Amino acid sequence: QSALTQPASVSGSPGQSITISCTGTSSDVGGYNYVSWYQQHPGKAPKLLIYDVSNRPSGVSNRFSGSKSANTASLTISGLQAEDEADYYCSSYTSSSTRQVFGGGTKLTVL
Amino acid sequence: EVQLLESGGGLVQPGGSLRLSCAAAGFTFNNYAMSWVRQAPGKGLEWVSAFSGSGGITYYADSVRGRFTISSDNSKDTLFLQMNSLRAEDTAVYYCAKAGTGATTRYFDLWGRGTLVTVSS
């Protein structure tokens, strides 16, 4: 099962907004509203940011939002803050026998 | 406190075996699917395997199918990953992750701290 496609890196200045894309196929991203996003700081475990395309768990800032169009999902972070500098991963349920697939990850740099 | 705690990682030679454990606390363990997700040094996350809670259905990534076996002991709220025929490319931090809802792996809302597996001679 191929990984979902994410840009290797994105950057932005404090206060700006950035968007990270996550492209899959009709067997995963496009076929189900089961895309999730995770934030990972160096040496730490991943943290759930968004589930089922656009839902935020309690405790996650509303600066994080998710959306989907066809086979591409997106994570938008508004009002960038220094602590947002981290790696971000998308994931999707898939109809293949493996059931779950991750994107390759995107490193966010806050300038 | 709701938590997952992995153990069992270490250094093993190529071709060897290792058994990872993940002790769960603070939630009804057999109501949720559980997964193993790994991260090779400096690389991204890779989903490895899932166990569908009380249903007992298992799923595997192509890279580990036939070599790894996922199982659970509901009496001890513990998830296992038996890893055989280990290869250098299996070197990674292995995370245990809880599904956010029921018996499907739609998303993971709780992660352990991970346990490092190093396959080297």
Coordinates of C-alpha atoms in Angstrom, one line a residue:
Chain A
Q1 CA 0.0 0.0 0.0
S2 CA 1.6 3.3 -1.1
A3 CA 1.8 6.1 1.4
L4 CA -0.4 9.2 0.9
T5 CA 1.4 12.1 -0.7
Q6 CA 2.3 15.2 1.4
P7 CA 4.7 18.0 0.7
A8 CA 8.0 17.4 2.5
S9 CA 8.1 20.8 4.0
V10 CA 6.1 24.0 4.4
S11 CA 6.9 27.3 6.2
G12 CA 5.2 30.4 7.4
S13 CA 5.7 33.4 9.7
P14 CA 4.0 33.9 13.0
G15 CA 0.4 34.9 12.6
Q16 CA 0.1 33.6 9.0
S17 CA -1.9 30.7 7.8
I18 CA -0.5 27.6 6.0
T19 CA -2.1 24.6 4.4
I20 CA -0.7 21.1 4.1
S21 CA -2.1 18.8 1.4
C22 CA -2.5 15.1 1.5
T23 CA -3.3 13.3 -1.7
G24 CA -4.5 9.7 -2.0
T25 CA -6.8 7.7 -4.2
S26 CA -10.5 6.8 -4.4
S27 CA -9.6 3.7 -2.3
D28 CA -8.6 5.8 0.7
V29 CA -8.9 9.6 0.9
G30 CA -11.5 9.9 -1.8
G31 CA -13.6 6.9 -0.8
Y32 CA -14.1 7.6 2.9
N33 CA -14.5 10.6 5.2
Y34 CA -12.0 8.9 7.5
V35 CA -9.0 11.2 7.1
S36 CA -7.1 12.2 10.3
W37 CA -4.2 14.5 11.0
Y38 CA -1.4 14.2 13.6
Q39 CA 1.2 16.5 15.0
Q40 CA 4.5 15.2 16.2
H41 CA 7.2 17.2 18.0
P42 CA 10.8 15.8 18.0
G43 CA 11.2 12.8 20.3
K44 CA 7.5 12.8 21.2
A45 CA 4.5 10.5 20.3
P46 CA 2.1 11.7 17.6
K47 CA -0.9 13.7 18.8
L48 CA -4.4 13.6 17.1
L49 CA -5.4 17.0 15.7
I50 CA -8.2 16.2 13.3
Y51 CA -10.4 13.2 12.7
D52 CA -13.0 12.2 10.2
V53 CA -11.8 15.0 7.8
S54 CA -12.8 18.0 9.8
N55 CA -13.5 17.2 13.5
R56 CA -11.3 18.4 16.3
P57 CA -10.9 16.5 19.5
S58 CA -11.6 18.4 22.7
G59 CA -8.5 20.4 23.7
V60 CA -7.2 21.0 20.2
S61 CA -7.0 24.6 19.2
N62 CA -9.6 25.9 16.7
R63 CA -6.6 27.3 14.8
F64 CA -6.4 23.8 13.3
S65 CA -9.0 22.9 10.7
G66 CA -9.4 20.1 8.1
S67 CA -11.2 19.7 4.8
K68 CA -11.3 17.3 1.8
S69 CA -12.0 17.6 -1.9
A70 CA -12.0 14.5 -4.1
N71 CA -8.8 12.5 -3.4
T72 CA -7.0 15.4 -1.5
A73 CA -7.4 16.3 2.1
S74 CA -6.0 19.5 3.6
L75 CA -4.9 20.7 7.1
T76 CA -4.9 24.5 7.6
I77 CA -3.2 26.1 10.6
S78 CA -4.2 29.7 11.1
G79 CA -2.4 32.3 13.3
L80 CA 0.8 30.4 13.2
Q81 CA 2.7 30.2 16.5
A82 CA 6.2 29.1 17.3
E83 CA 5.0 26.0 19.1
D84 CA 3.3 24.8 15.9
E85 CA 6.8 23.9 14.5
A86 CA 6.6 20.2 14.2
D87 CA 6.0 17.3 11.8
Y88 CA 2.4 16.7 10.5
Y89 CA 1.0 13.4 9.2
C90 CA -2.2 12.6 7.5
S91 CA -3.8 9.2 7.6
S92 CA -6.7 7.5 6.0
Y93 CA -8.8 4.4 6.3
T94 CA -8.3 2.3 3.1
S95 CA -10.4 -0.4 1.4
S96 CA -7.2 -2.4 0.9
S97 CA -6.5 -5.3 3.1
T98 CA -4.2 -3.2 5.2
R99 CA -7.0 -0.9 6.4
Q100 CA -4.9 2.1 7.3
V101 CA -2.3 4.3 5.5
F102 CA -0.2 7.3 6.5
G103 CA 1.2 10.2 4.5
G104 CA 5.0 10.7 4.3
G105 CA 4.9 13.6 6.7
T106 CA 5.4 17.4 6.4
K107 CA 7.9 19.4 8.4
L108 CA 6.5 22.8 9.3
T109 CA 9.0 25.6 10.0
V110 CA 7.8 28.7 11.7
L111 CA 10.1 31.5 10.4
Chain B
E1 CA -5.4 7.9 34.0
V2 CA -5.9 6.9 30.4
Q3 CA -2.6 5.6 29.0
L4 CA -0.7 3.1 26.9
L5 CA 2.7 1.8 27.9
E6 CA 4.9 -0.2 25.5
S7 CA 7.7 -2.5 26.5
G8 CA 9.8 -5.3 25.0
G9 CA 12.0 -3.4 22.6
G10 CA 15.7 -3.9 22.3
L11 CA 18.6 -5.1 20.1
V12 CA 18.1 -8.2 18.1
Q13 CA 20.1 -9.9 15.3
P14 CA 18.7 -10.2 11.8
G15 CA 16.5 -13.2 11.6
G16 CA 15.7 -13.1 15.3
S17 CA 12.4 -12.6 17.1
L18 CA 11.0 -10.1 19.6
R19 CA 7.7 -9.7 21.4
L20 CA 6.4 -6.3 22.1
S21 CA 3.7 -5.6 24.8
C22 CA 1.4 -2.6 25.3
A23 CA -0.4 -2.3 28.6
A24 CA -3.6 -0.2 28.5
A25 CA -5.2 1.6 31.4
G26 CA -8.1 3.9 32.0
F27 CA -10.5 2.6 29.3
T28 CA -12.4 -0.5 28.4
F29 CA -9.7 -2.2 26.4
N30 CA -11.7 -4.8 24.5
N31 CA -14.2 -2.2 23.2
Y32 CA -11.6 -0.6 20.9
A33 CA -9.5 -1.6 18.0
M34 CA -5.8 -1.3 18.7
S35 CA -2.8 -0.8 16.3
W36 CA 0.9 -0.8 16.1
V37 CA 2.5 2.0 14.2
R38 CA 6.3 2.3 13.7
Q39 CA 8.7 5.1 12.8
A40 CA 12.2 4.3 11.5
P41 CA 14.9 6.7 12.6
G42 CA 14.4 10.0 10.8
K43 CA 11.5 8.7 8.8
G44 CA 7.7 9.0 8.8
L45 CA 5.0 7.0 10.5
E46 CA 4.1 3.6 9.1
W47 CA 1.0 1.7 10.2
V48 CA 2.0 -1.9 10.9
S49 CA -0.9 -3.9 12.2
A50 CA -4.4 -3.7 13.8
F51 CA -6.5 -5.9 16.1
S52 CA -10.2 -5.2 16.0
G53 CA -10.9 -5.5 19.7
S54 CA -13.5 -8.1 20.7
G55 CA -14.0 -9.2 17.1
G56 CA -10.5 -10.7 17.0
I57 CA -10.0 -9.7 13.3
T58 CA -6.4 -8.8 12.4
Y59 CA -4.8 -6.7 9.7
Y60 CA -1.2 -6.3 8.6
A61 CA 0.9 -4.0 6.4
D62 CA 2.3 -5.8 3.4
S63 CA 5.8 -5.2 4.7
V64 CA 5.2 -7.4 7.8
R65 CA 2.5 -9.9 6.8
G66 CA 3.6 -13.4 7.4
R67 CA 6.3 -12.3 9.9
F68 CA 4.5 -10.4 12.5
T69 CA 1.5 -11.5 14.6
I70 CA -0.8 -9.2 16.6
S71 CA -2.8 -10.5 19.5
S72 CA -4.3 -9.4 22.8
D73 CA -5.0 -10.6 26.3
N74 CA -8.2 -8.9 27.4
S75 CA -7.9 -10.3 30.9
K76 CA -4.7 -8.2 31.3
D77 CA -5.7 -5.3 29.0
T78 CA -2.6 -5.9 27.0
L79 CA -1.8 -5.8 23.3
F80 CA 1.1 -7.8 21.8
L81 CA 3.2 -7.9 18.6
Q82 CA 5.2 -11.0 18.0
M83 CA 7.9 -10.2 15.5
N84 CA 9.8 -13.0 13.7
S85 CA 12.3 -13.1 10.9
L86 CA 13.4 -9.6 11.8
R87 CA 15.2 -7.5 9.2
A88 CA 17.3 -4.3 9.4
E89 CA 14.5 -2.4 7.9
D90 CA 12.3 -3.3 10.8
T91 CA 14.5 -1.0 13.0
A92 CA 12.1 1.6 14.4
V93 CA 10.3 3.0 17.4
Y94 CA 7.1 1.0 17.7
Y95 CA 4.0 2.9 19.0
C96 CA 0.9 1.3 20.3
A97 CA -2.2 3.3 19.4
K98 CA -5.9 3.1 20.4
A99 CA -8.7 3.6 17.8
G100 CA -10.9 6.6 18.5
T101 CA -14.1 4.7 18.0
G102 CA -15.1 1.1 18.4
A103 CA -13.8 -1.7 16.3
T104 CA -12.5 0.3 13.3
T105 CA -9.2 2.0 12.8
R106 CA -10.6 5.3 11.5
Y107 CA -8.2 7.3 13.7
F108 CA -6.0 7.0 16.7
D109 CA -6.8 9.2 19.8
L110 CA -4.3 7.7 22.3
W111 CA -0.7 6.8 21.7
G112 CA 2.0 5.3 23.9
R113 CA 5.5 6.7 24.2
G114 CA 7.0 4.0 22.0
T115 CA 9.6 1.3 22.3
L116 CA 12.7 1.1 20.2
V117 CA 13.5 -2.0 18.2
T118 CA 17.0 -2.2 16.7
V119 CA 17.8 -5.1 14.3
S120 CA 21.5 -5.3 13.8
S121 CA 24.4 -7.8 13.9

